[in-house]
Coordinates of C-alpha atoms in Angstrom, one line a residue:
M14 CA 0.0 0.0 0.0
E15 CA 1.4 3.4 -1.0
E16 CA 2.2 5.7 1.9
K17 CA 0.6 9.2 1.7
K18 CA 3.1 12.0 1.8
L19 CA 2.7 15.8 2.1
D20 CA 3.3 17.4 -1.2
K21 CA 4.7 20.9 -1.8
N22 CA 1.4 22.6 -2.2
S23 CA 0.0 21.2 1.1
I24 CA 3.1 22.5 3.0
I25 CA 2.8 26.0 1.5
G26 CA -1.0 26.0 2.4
F27 CA -0.3 25.1 6.1
I28 CA 2.4 27.8 6.3
L29 CA 0.0 30.4 4.8
I30 CA -2.8 29.5 7.2
F31 CA -0.4 29.5 10.2
G32 CA 0.9 32.9 9.1
I33 CA -2.6 34.3 8.8
L34 CA -3.5 33.2 12.3
L35 CA -0.3 34.8 13.7
W36 CA -1.2 38.0 11.9
I37 CA -4.8 38.0 13.3
M38 CA -3.5 37.3 16.8
Y39 CA -1.0 40.2 16.5
Q40 CA -3.6 42.6 15.2
N41 CA -6.0 41.8 18.1
Q42 CA -3.3 42.1 20.7
P43 CA -3.8 45.4 22.8
K44 CA -1.4 48.1 22.0
P45 CA 1.1 49.3 24.6
E46 CA -0.7 52.7 25.0
E47 CA -4.1 50.9 25.4
I48 CA -2.6 48.6 28.1
A49 CA -1.2 51.6 29.9
A50 CA -4.5 53.5 29.7
E51 CA -6.5 50.5 31.0
K52 CA -4.0 50.0 33.8
A53 CA -4.2 53.6 34.8
K54 CA -8.0 53.5 34.7
K55 CA -8.1 50.5 37.0
E56 CA -5.6 52.1 39.4
Q57 CA -7.7 55.3 39.4
I58 CA -10.8 53.4 40.3
Q59 CA -9.1 51.4 43.0
K60 CA -7.6 54.6 44.4
A61 CA -11.0 56.3 44.4
Q62 CA -12.6 53.4 46.2
K63 CA -9.9 53.3 48.8
A64 CA -9.8 57.1 49.3
K65 CA -13.1 57.2 51.3
E66 CA -11.7 54.8 53.9
A67 CA -8.1 55.7 53.8
I68 CA -8.2 58.3 56.5
A69 CA -10.1 56.2 59.0
K70 CA -8.1 53.1 58.2
Q71 CA -4.7 54.7 58.5
A72 CA -5.7 56.4 61.7
A73 CA -6.9 53.1 63.1
V74 CA -3.7 51.3 62.2
V75 CA -1.5 54.0 63.8
I76 CA -3.6 54.0 66.9
A77 CA -3.5 50.2 67.2
D78 CA 0.3 50.2 66.8
T79 CA 1.5 49.3 70.3
T80 CA 5.2 49.5 69.5
A81 CA 5.1 53.1 68.4
T82 CA 5.3 56.0 70.8
S83 CA 2.6 58.7 70.9
T84 CA 4.9 61.0 69.1
E85 CA 5.5 58.5 66.3
K86 CA 1.8 57.9 66.0
L87 CA 1.1 61.6 65.7
Q88 CA 3.9 62.0 63.1
K89 CA 2.4 59.2 61.0
L90 CA -1.1 60.6 61.2
Q91 CA 0.2 64.0 60.2
G92 CA 0.8 62.7 56.7
T93 CA -2.8 61.8 56.3
L94 CA -4.9 64.1 58.5
G95 CA -2.7 67.1 59.0
S96 CA -3.7 69.0 62.1
F97 CA -6.6 66.7 62.7
A98 CA -4.2 63.8 63.4
Y99 CA -4.2 64.9 67.0
S100 CA -7.8 63.9 67.4
A101 CA -7.3 60.5 65.8
S102 CA -4.4 59.8 68.2
L103 CA -6.6 60.2 71.3
P104 CA -7.6 56.9 72.9
T105 CA -11.2 58.2 73.4
A106 CA -11.6 59.1 69.7
K107 CA -12.4 55.6 68.3
E108 CA -15.3 53.5 67.2
G109 CA -18.2 53.7 69.6
T110 CA -21.5 55.4 70.3
T111 CA -23.2 57.4 73.0
T112 CA -26.9 57.4 73.8
I113 CA -29.0 60.2 75.1
E114 CA -32.8 59.7 75.7
N115 CA -35.9 60.9 77.5
D116 CA -39.4 59.6 77.6
L117 CA -40.1 60.5 74.0
V118 CA -37.0 60.0 71.9
K119 CA -33.8 58.0 72.0
L120 CA -30.8 59.3 70.1
T121 CA -27.6 57.4 69.4
I122 CA -24.6 59.5 68.4
S123 CA -21.6 57.8 66.7
N124 CA -18.0 58.8 67.4
K125 CA -17.3 58.4 63.7
G126 CA -18.7 61.6 62.2
G127 CA -20.1 62.8 65.5
F128 CA -23.7 62.5 64.1
I129 CA -26.9 60.9 65.2
S130 CA -26.8 57.4 63.8
E131 CA -30.2 56.3 65.3
A132 CA -33.3 58.3 66.2
T133 CA -36.1 56.3 67.7
L134 CA -39.5 57.6 68.8
K135 CA -40.5 55.7 71.9
K136 CA -44.2 56.5 71.8
F137 CA -45.0 55.3 68.3
D138 CA -45.1 51.8 66.7
K139 CA -44.2 51.2 63.1
I140 CA -47.0 50.3 60.7
K141 CA -49.0 48.0 63.1
K142 CA -49.9 48.9 66.7
N143 CA -48.2 46.8 69.3
S144 CA -45.9 45.2 66.7
G145 CA -42.9 45.6 69.1
E146 CA -41.0 47.7 66.5
L147 CA -40.8 51.4 67.2
V148 CA -40.7 54.1 64.6
S149 CA -37.1 54.9 63.8
L150 CA -36.4 58.0 61.6
I151 CA -32.7 57.2 61.5
K152 CA -31.2 53.7 61.5
N153 CA -29.1 51.3 59.5
N154 CA -27.2 54.2 57.7
N155 CA -30.2 55.7 56.1
A156 CA -29.0 59.2 57.0
N157 CA -25.8 61.1 56.5
F158 CA -24.4 64.2 58.1
N159 CA -21.1 65.6 57.0
L160 CA -19.1 68.8 57.2
E161 CA -16.7 69.1 54.2
L162 CA -13.6 71.1 55.4
Q163 CA -10.8 72.4 53.2
T164 CA -7.4 72.8 54.8
K165 CA -4.8 75.5 53.9
D166 CA -2.7 72.9 52.1
N167 CA -5.7 72.0 49.9
R168 CA -6.7 68.8 51.6
V169 CA -10.4 68.0 51.7
L170 CA -11.5 66.4 54.9
N171 CA -15.0 64.9 55.6
T172 CA -16.0 64.8 59.2
K173 CA -18.1 61.7 58.5
D174 CA -14.7 59.8 58.1
L175 CA -13.1 61.2 61.3
F176 CA -13.5 60.2 64.9
F177 CA -14.9 62.6 67.5
E178 CA -14.2 62.5 71.3
P179 CA -17.4 62.2 73.3
T180 CA -18.1 63.8 76.7
L181 CA -21.5 63.3 78.3
T182 CA -22.5 65.5 81.2
K183 CA -25.7 66.4 82.9
V184 CA -26.7 70.1 83.5
G185 CA -29.8 70.1 85.8
E186 CA -32.2 67.7 84.1
N187 CA -30.6 68.3 80.6
Q188 CA -28.3 65.8 79.0
V189 CA -25.4 67.5 77.3
L190 CA -23.2 65.6 74.9
S191 CA -20.1 67.3 73.5
M192 CA -18.5 65.7 70.4
K193 CA -15.0 67.2 69.7
L194 CA -12.8 66.7 66.7
K195 CA -9.5 68.1 67.9
T196 CA -6.4 69.5 66.3
G197 CA -4.8 70.3 69.7
A198 CA -5.6 70.5 73.3
N199 CA -7.6 73.7 72.8
E200 CA -8.2 73.6 69.0
F201 CA -11.3 71.6 67.9
L202 CA -14.5 71.3 65.9
E203 CA -17.4 70.7 68.3
Y204 CA -20.9 69.3 67.9
K205 CA -22.9 69.8 71.1
Y206 CA -26.2 68.2 71.7
V207 CA -28.5 69.2 74.6
L208 CA -31.6 67.0 75.2
K209 CA -34.3 68.3 77.6
P210 CA -36.8 66.1 79.5
N211 CA -40.1 65.3 77.7
D212 CA -39.0 67.1 74.5
Y213 CA -38.5 66.2 70.8
M214 CA -36.4 69.3 70.1
V215 CA -32.6 69.0 70.6
D216 CA -30.3 72.0 70.9
F217 CA -27.4 71.6 68.5
D218 CA -24.4 73.9 68.6
L219 CA -21.8 73.6 65.8
R220 CA -18.6 75.6 66.5
S221 CA -14.9 75.6 66.0
Q222 CA -12.1 77.0 68.1
G223 CA -8.5 77.7 66.9
L224 CA -9.0 76.0 63.5
N225 CA -8.3 79.2 61.5
T226 CA -4.6 78.2 61.4
A227 CA -5.4 74.8 59.8
L228 CA -8.4 75.5 57.7
N229 CA -9.1 77.6 54.6
T230 CA -11.7 79.9 56.0
T231 CA -12.2 82.0 52.9
K232 CA -14.6 79.4 51.5
P233 CA -17.7 78.1 53.3
A234 CA -17.7 74.7 54.8
D235 CA -20.4 72.6 53.2
L236 CA -22.8 70.9 55.6
Q237 CA -24.4 67.9 53.9
W238 CA -27.5 66.4 55.4
D239 CA -29.2 63.5 53.6
L240 CA -31.9 61.1 54.6
K241 CA -33.8 58.2 53.0
S242 CA -37.2 58.2 54.6
Y243 CA -38.5 54.9 55.9
R244 CA -42.0 53.7 55.2
N245 CA -43.9 53.8 58.5
E246 CA -47.5 53.4 57.5
K247 CA -49.8 50.8 56.0
S248 CA -50.4 52.5 52.7
V249 CA -47.3 53.3 50.7
S250 CA -49.0 55.5 48.2
Y251 CA -50.9 57.5 50.9
E252 CA -47.8 58.0 53.0
N253 CA -45.7 58.9 50.0
R254 CA -48.3 61.5 48.8
Y255 CA -47.5 63.6 51.9
A256 CA -43.7 62.9 52.1
E257 CA -41.9 66.1 50.9
I258 CA -39.2 68.7 51.8
Y259 CA -40.5 71.8 53.5
Y260 CA -38.3 74.8 54.3
E261 CA -38.4 78.4 55.6
H262 CA -36.6 81.0 53.5
D263 CA -36.6 84.7 52.5
G264 CA -37.4 86.0 56.0
G265 CA -40.2 83.7 57.0
K266 CA -41.8 82.1 53.9
V267 CA -42.6 78.4 54.3
D268 CA -42.7 76.4 51.1
Y269 CA -42.1 72.9 49.8
A270 CA -40.1 71.4 47.0
G271 CA -43.0 69.7 45.2
L272 CA -44.1 66.1 44.6
G273 CA -42.4 65.3 41.3
K274 CA -40.1 62.3 40.7
Q275 CA -37.2 64.7 41.1
E276 CA -37.4 68.1 42.7
D277 CA -34.5 70.6 43.3
E278 CA -34.5 74.0 44.9
V279 CA -31.9 76.7 45.7
L280 CA -32.8 78.7 48.8
E281 CA -31.8 82.1 50.1
K282 CA -31.9 83.0 53.8
A283 CA -33.0 79.5 54.8
S284 CA -33.8 79.1 58.5
F285 CA -35.1 75.5 58.6
I286 CA -35.2 72.4 56.4
A287 CA -37.8 69.7 57.2
F288 CA -37.7 66.2 55.7
K289 CA -41.3 65.4 56.2
Q290 CA -42.5 61.8 56.1
H291 CA -46.3 62.4 56.3
L292 CA -46.9 61.8 60.1
F293 CA -43.3 62.1 61.2
T294 CA -40.6 64.7 60.5
S295 CA -36.9 65.4 60.8
I296 CA -36.0 69.1 60.9
L297 CA -32.8 71.0 61.0
L298 CA -33.2 74.6 62.3
T299 CA -30.7 77.4 62.4
Q300 CA -30.8 80.8 64.2
S301 CA -28.6 82.3 61.5
P302 CA -30.3 82.2 58.0
I303 CA -28.0 80.5 55.4
D304 CA -27.8 81.5 51.7
N305 CA -27.4 79.4 48.6
V306 CA -28.8 76.3 50.3
K307 CA -29.5 73.4 47.9
V308 CA -32.3 70.8 48.6
S309 CA -33.5 67.9 46.5
S310 CA -36.2 65.2 46.8
T311 CA -36.2 62.0 44.8
D312 CA -39.2 59.7 44.8
L313 CA -38.0 56.1 45.4
V314 CA -41.4 54.4 45.0
N315 CA -41.6 53.1 41.5
D316 CA -44.6 50.7 42.1
D317 CA -46.7 51.4 45.2
K318 CA -48.4 48.0 44.8
K319 CA -45.2 46.4 45.9
D320 CA -43.8 46.4 49.4
T321 CA -41.1 49.0 49.9
I322 CA -38.6 50.1 52.6
Y323 CA -38.0 53.7 51.6
T324 CA -40.3 56.4 50.1
K325 CA -38.1 59.4 49.4
Q326 CA -34.5 60.4 49.2
F327 CA -34.0 63.8 50.7
K328 CA -30.7 65.8 50.3
S329 CA -29.5 69.2 51.4
T330 CA -26.3 71.2 51.3
L331 CA -25.9 74.2 53.5
P332 CA -22.7 76.4 53.0
L333 CA -21.6 77.5 56.5
A334 CA -19.6 80.7 56.3
F335 CA -16.7 81.3 58.7
K336 CA -17.1 84.2 61.0
N337 CA -13.8 85.8 62.1
G338 CA -12.1 82.6 61.0
E339 CA -14.3 80.2 63.0
L340 CA -17.6 78.4 62.7
D341 CA -20.3 79.3 65.2
Y342 CA -23.9 78.2 64.5
K343 CA -26.8 77.8 67.0
M344 CA -29.0 75.1 65.6
N345 CA -31.7 72.6 66.6
W346 CA -32.7 69.1 65.6
Y347 CA -36.3 67.9 65.7
Y348 CA -37.2 64.2 65.4
G349 CA -40.8 63.6 66.1
P350 CA -44.5 63.6 65.0
T351 CA -45.9 66.0 62.4
D352 CA -48.4 67.3 65.0
Y353 CA -49.6 70.9 64.4
K354 CA -50.4 71.6 68.1
L355 CA -47.0 70.2 69.2
L356 CA -45.0 72.0 66.5
S357 CA -46.7 75.3 67.1
K358 CA -45.6 75.3 70.8
Y359 CA -42.0 75.8 69.7
E360 CA -42.9 79.2 68.1
K361 CA -40.4 78.6 65.3
N362 CA -42.9 78.6 62.4
I363 CA -42.4 74.9 61.9
E364 CA -46.1 74.1 62.3
D365 CA -46.5 75.4 58.8
I366 CA -45.1 72.2 57.4
V367 CA -48.5 70.6 58.3
P368 CA -50.6 71.0 55.0
L369 CA -53.8 72.5 56.3
G370 CA -54.6 74.4 53.1
W371 CA -54.1 78.0 52.0
G372 CA -56.2 81.1 52.7
I373 CA -59.6 80.5 54.2
F374 CA -59.2 76.7 54.2
G375 CA -56.2 77.0 56.5
W376 CA -58.0 79.5 58.8
I377 CA -61.0 77.1 59.2
N378 CA -58.6 74.3 60.2
K379 CA -56.6 76.4 62.6
L380 CA -59.4 78.3 64.2
I381 CA -62.3 75.8 64.2
F382 CA -61.4 72.2 63.3
I383 CA -58.1 71.8 65.3
P384 CA -59.4 73.3 68.5
L385 CA -62.8 71.6 68.4
F386 CA -61.5 68.2 67.4
G387 CA -58.7 68.5 69.9
F388 CA -61.2 69.2 72.7
L389 CA -63.5 66.4 71.8
S390 CA -60.7 63.8 71.4
S391 CA -59.2 64.7 74.8
F392 CA -62.0 62.9 76.7
M393 CA -63.5 60.3 74.2
G394 CA -62.5 57.8 71.6
L395 CA -61.4 59.1 68.2
G396 CA -64.2 57.4 66.3
I397 CA -66.9 58.9 68.6
A398 CA -65.0 62.2 68.5
I399 CA -65.2 62.3 64.6
I400 CA -69.0 61.6 64.8
L401 CA -69.7 64.3 67.4
F402 CA -67.4 66.7 65.6
T403 CA -69.3 66.2 62.4
I404 CA -72.7 66.6 64.1
I405 CA -71.5 69.9 65.6
I406 CA -70.3 71.3 62.3
K407 CA -73.4 70.3 60.4
V408 CA -75.8 71.6 63.1
A409 CA -73.9 74.9 63.2
M410 CA -74.3 75.2 59.4
S411 CA -78.0 74.1 59.4
P412 CA -79.3 77.7 59.1
I413 CA -77.4 78.0 55.8
T414 CA -78.7 74.6 54.7
F415 CA -82.3 75.8 55.6
K416 CA -81.9 78.9 53.5
S417 CA -80.6 76.9 50.5
F418 CA -83.6 74.5 50.7
L419 CA -86.1 77.4 51.2
S420 CA -84.7 79.1 48.1
Q421 CA -85.1 75.9 46.1
A422 CA -88.7 75.5 47.3
K423 CA -89.6 79.0 46.2
M424 CA -88.0 78.5 42.8
K425 CA -90.0 75.3 42.5
V426 CA -93.3 77.1 43.2
L427 CA -92.5 79.7 40.6
R428 CA -91.5 77.2 37.9
P429 CA -95.0 77.0 36.3
E430 CA -95.0 80.8 35.8
I431 CA -91.5 80.8 34.5
T432 CA -92.5 78.1 32.0
E433 CA -95.4 80.1 30.9
L434 CA -93.2 83.2 30.3
G435 CA -90.9 80.9 28.3
E436 CA -93.7 79.8 26.0
K437 CA -95.1 83.4 25.7
Y438 CA -91.7 84.9 24.7
A439 CA -90.2 81.9 23.0
K440 CA -89.1 84.0 20.0
D441 CA -87.7 86.8 22.1
P442 CA -85.1 85.4 24.6
M443 CA -84.2 88.9 25.8
K444 CA -87.8 89.8 26.6
K445 CA -88.2 86.4 28.3
Q446 CA -85.2 87.1 30.5
Q447 CA -86.5 90.6 31.4
E448 CA -90.0 89.3 32.3
T449 CA -88.4 86.5 34.3
M450 CA -86.3 88.9 36.3
K451 CA -89.4 91.1 36.9
L452 CA -91.3 88.0 38.2
Y453 CA -88.4 87.2 40.6
S454 CA -88.4 90.8 41.8
K455 CA -92.2 91.0 42.4
A456 CA -92.3 87.6 44.1
G457 CA -89.3 88.5 46.4
V458 CA -87.3 85.6 45.2
N459 CA -83.5 85.7 44.6
P460 CA -82.4 83.0 42.1
M461 CA -78.9 83.2 43.5
A462 CA -80.0 82.6 47.1
G463 CA -79.7 78.8 46.7
C464 CA -76.1 79.0 45.4
V465 CA -74.7 81.3 48.1
P466 CA -75.2 78.9 51.0
A467 CA -73.8 76.1 49.0
L468 CA -70.7 78.2 48.3
I469 CA -70.3 79.0 52.0
Q470 CA -70.2 75.3 52.8
L471 CA -67.6 74.5 50.2
P472 CA -64.6 75.8 52.2
F473 CA -65.6 73.7 55.1
M474 CA -65.7 70.6 52.9
Y475 CA -62.3 71.4 51.4
A476 CA -60.8 72.1 54.8
S477 CA -61.9 68.6 56.0
F478 CA -59.9 67.1 53.1
Q479 CA -56.8 68.8 54.5
F480 CA -57.5 68.3 58.2
F481 CA -58.1 64.6 58.5
P482 CA -55.0 63.4 56.5
S483 CA -52.9 65.7 58.8
A484 CA -54.5 64.7 62.1
M485 CA -51.6 62.9 63.9
E486 CA -54.0 61.8 66.8
L487 CA -55.8 59.5 64.4
R488 CA -52.7 57.3 63.8
Q489 CA -53.3 53.7 65.0
K490 CA -56.5 54.6 66.7
G491 CA -59.3 52.1 65.8
F492 CA -63.1 52.4 65.5
L493 CA -65.4 49.5 64.7
W494 CA -63.8 47.4 62.0
A495 CA -61.1 50.1 61.2
D496 CA -57.9 49.4 63.1
D497 CA -56.2 52.7 62.0
L498 CA -58.3 55.8 61.3
S499 CA -55.3 57.5 59.6
S500 CA -55.2 54.8 57.0
F501 CA -57.7 52.9 54.9
D502 CA -60.0 50.3 56.5
S503 CA -59.8 47.0 54.5
I504 CA -62.6 44.5 54.9
L505 CA -61.7 42.5 51.8
K506 CA -58.4 41.9 50.0
L507 CA -58.9 41.6 46.3
P508 CA -56.8 39.0 44.3
F509 CA -56.2 41.7 41.7
N510 CA -55.6 45.4 41.4
I511 CA -58.1 47.7 39.9
P512 CA -56.6 50.8 38.4
L513 CA -57.2 54.0 40.5
Y514 CA -59.3 51.9 43.0
G515 CA -56.7 49.5 44.4
D516 CA -56.6 45.9 45.6
H517 CA -58.9 46.2 48.7
V518 CA -62.4 47.3 49.7
S519 CA -62.7 50.0 52.2
L520 CA -66.1 49.7 54.0
F521 CA -66.3 53.3 55.3
A522 CA -65.5 54.5 51.8
L523 CA -68.2 52.3 50.3
L524 CA -70.8 53.5 52.8
A525 CA -69.8 57.2 52.2
A526 CA -70.3 56.7 48.5
I527 CA -73.8 55.2 49.1
A528 CA -74.7 58.1 51.3
I529 CA -73.6 60.5 48.6
F530 CA -75.7 58.7 46.1
F531 CA -78.9 59.1 48.2
Y532 CA -78.1 62.7 49.0
M533 CA -77.6 63.5 45.2
K534 CA -80.8 61.6 44.5
M535 CA -82.8 63.7 47.0
T536 CA -81.4 67.1 46.0
S537 CA -80.9 66.8 42.3
G538 CA -84.6 66.5 41.5
D539 CA -85.5 69.7 43.4
Q540 CA -82.5 71.6 41.9
V541 CA -83.5 70.6 38.3
M542 CA -87.2 71.5 39.0
A543 CA -86.1 74.8 40.5
Q544 CA -83.9 76.0 37.7
P545 CA -85.7 77.0 34.5
Q546 CA -84.2 75.6 31.3
Q547 CA -82.4 78.4 29.4
E548 CA -82.5 78.4 25.6
G549 CA -79.1 77.5 24.2
M550 CA -77.9 76.2 27.5
P551 CA -77.1 72.5 28.4
D552 CA -80.0 70.4 29.6
M553 CA -79.4 70.5 33.4
G554 CA -81.7 67.6 33.9
K555 CA -79.5 65.2 32.0
I556 CA -76.4 66.6 33.6
M557 CA -77.8 66.1 37.1
K558 CA -78.9 62.5 36.3
I559 CA -75.3 61.8 35.2
M560 CA -73.9 63.4 38.3
I561 CA -76.2 61.3 40.6
Y562 CA -74.2 58.2 39.5
L563 CA -70.9 59.7 38.6
S564 CA -70.3 61.5 41.9
P565 CA -70.5 58.4 44.2
I566 CA -68.2 56.5 41.9
M567 CA -65.6 59.3 41.9
M568 CA -65.8 59.6 45.7
L569 CA -65.5 55.8 46.1
I570 CA -62.3 55.8 44.1
F571 CA -61.0 58.8 45.9
F572 CA -61.8 57.6 49.5
N573 CA -60.8 53.9 49.0
N574 CA -57.1 54.7 49.6
Y575 CA -57.5 57.6 51.9
G576 CA -57.6 57.5 55.7
S577 CA -60.8 55.9 57.1
G578 CA -61.2 58.9 59.4
L579 CA -62.0 61.1 56.4
S580 CA -64.4 58.5 55.0
L581 CA -66.2 58.3 58.4
Y582 CA -66.5 62.1 58.5
N583 CA -68.1 62.2 55.0
L584 CA -70.4 59.3 55.7
I585 CA -71.8 61.0 58.9
S586 CA -71.8 64.4 57.2
N587 CA -74.0 63.1 54.3
L588 CA -76.3 61.2 56.7
I589 CA -76.9 64.3 58.8
T590 CA -77.5 66.4 55.7
I591 CA -80.1 63.9 54.5
G592 CA -81.7 63.9 57.9
I593 CA -81.8 67.7 58.0
M594 CA -83.4 67.8 54.6
I595 CA -86.1 65.4 55.6
V596 CA -86.9 67.5 58.7
I597 CA -86.9 70.8 56.9
K598 CA -89.1 69.5 54.1
K599 CA -91.6 67.9 56.5
Y600 CA -91.8 70.5 59.2
F601 CA -90.5 73.9 57.9
I602 CA -91.3 74.1 54.2
D603 CA -95.0 74.2 53.1
S604 CA -95.4 74.8 49.3
D605 CA -98.9 76.2 49.7
K606 CA -97.7 78.8 52.3
I607 CA -94.8 79.7 50.1
H608 CA -97.0 80.1 47.1
A609 CA -99.4 82.3 49.1
Q610 CA -96.5 84.4 50.3
I611 CA -95.2 84.9 46.8
Q612 CA -98.6 86.0 45.6
E613 CA -98.8 88.5 48.4
N614 CA -95.3 89.8 47.6
K615 CA -96.5 90.5 44.1
T616 CA -99.0 93.0 45.3
K617 CA -96.5 95.0 47.3
P618 CA -94.4 97.8 45.9
V619 CA -91.1 96.4 44.6
K620 CA -88.0 98.0 46.0
E621 CA -85.3 97.4 43.4
G622 CA -81.9 96.6 44.7
K623 CA -78.6 97.9 43.2
F624 CA -77.7 94.6 41.6
Q625 CA -81.2 94.2 40.1
K626 CA -81.2 97.8 38.9
R627 CA -77.9 97.3 37.1
L628 CA -79.0 94.0 35.6
R629 CA -82.3 95.6 34.4
E630 CA -80.5 98.6 32.9
A631 CA -78.0 96.3 31.1
M632 CA -80.7 94.2 29.7
E633 CA -82.7 97.3 28.5
Q634 CA -79.6 98.7 26.9
A635 CA -79.0 95.4 25.1
E636 CA -82.6 95.4 24.0
A637 CA -82.3 99.0 22.6
Q638 CA -79.2 98.1 20.7
K639 CA -80.9 95.1 19.3
A640 CA -83.9 97.1 18.1
K641 CA -81.6 99.8 16.6
G642 CA -79.7 97.1 14.7
K643 CA -82.9 95.8 13.1
K644 CA -83.8 99.3 11.8

């Protein structure tokens, strides 16, 4: 058998293929400059990652070095911390925390950064009552407080990376905690916390002494305060709707950053910043207004149907100017409930972070709703207090309701005559309108009298929509089947989610919608009968029929995810109104008597009012111009 051998062409082919592979490998090989750039990039990333912990780590290593003398430790730290190496070399400036507390709040202050690392409210449970977990506004590194300092040799130091020396004393009944970041025996940056008994407000002094030799004091030191707000309530969407940044600026104006996905503001003369979490708030106040303050709010809830930990990311930067080469700011911290009565006691304008409505709506809440409801809730259950509160408001407004129903009754009696005028002057709308107004004037009936009482009641209705979501006393207080009047009452959990409505059935909301339906059913007929149909105008009868069914549906959707306290108020309010209507119609309004009175009024001389006179003159002028145009 003949042995196969490689011929010349095969050998040349293999050589060419091998050469092509070598050329491809050479071309794909990174170039020296690319390798160098990639290496530099990696080194830069690694350097940046290590930079944040470098100061603290090097300080810890030096402090732990038992073979080195104190002088050697200080010399090593000087290379990293400069003048602040003195503080790091102190045996008391190391990892650790100090706790100050009273009957209301417990604050844990960390040596590292000198800031409050935990703030727990001792009187409030998280989400569910008696769950054993208290509301914590700060915990597990959800907050950051840092003072960015620039040294004269262009170092940038962040106090959050440095260790403070704590000293806890008691002055009378007050707990005083001094946290000092030292550059020498008598040179330091100090955070001083003073907690009084039975108080949510903490005095906070931020000052420096002797640091003008080490720091660049020509530029402000940036105070950075950030917080990711924890979810503390049952409804994520309801809580998140009221979570926002409030602030006082420009000499006393209180405003908020808005409720968008991302909101940013720059403030002048800012005197407080409040990170509001619906029913709880963290506030930083300063006695010296600060310019060019930056605040931002980011919505962290992408899907409110899913469980969530955080609702908003709040951030603020306050440039602290040096005064005579030193920092000296008198400040306060507030960690506590968003309670209007409590906040107003501090007389620092912080009660304005409670959204009670603007103008007359806010005054109704401040002067009527808050005092009255506060009085009632002080000696009875919250559910009973809401019912009694609603009865008092509705009874107080019953004279207005009576006038409205009386006006409707008079208009209903006049309707046959108005219809007759309409048929008589069908081809002359202007004349029909003039004769109709004369009829109103002779009969002593004001067609607007039914609208004015309704308009008077509107501010009270709107004020209630602001009051109940802001009523801190409703939180985790139950009534009947509702276990928390500040959140929705769910009697049935749906296996699916209905857009706008939700995935549960709120019974108070459902009952309130049914009450609104019957109220609309009872009133809409009289209103349609009372109002004459105007030529060229929409058919009010059809509109009212649509509203009878549309209004309850709209209110059901609205109330289903709102606090059950508001639903209970609206349920009782509509039931009382229906009851008042029945009593007035049965015992106070007699159509025959009204008709007789109207006929008697027609025989009396008519005293024309200013408004009626102007209206008549305007109509006569329009009639004259119309007649002139025809000629």
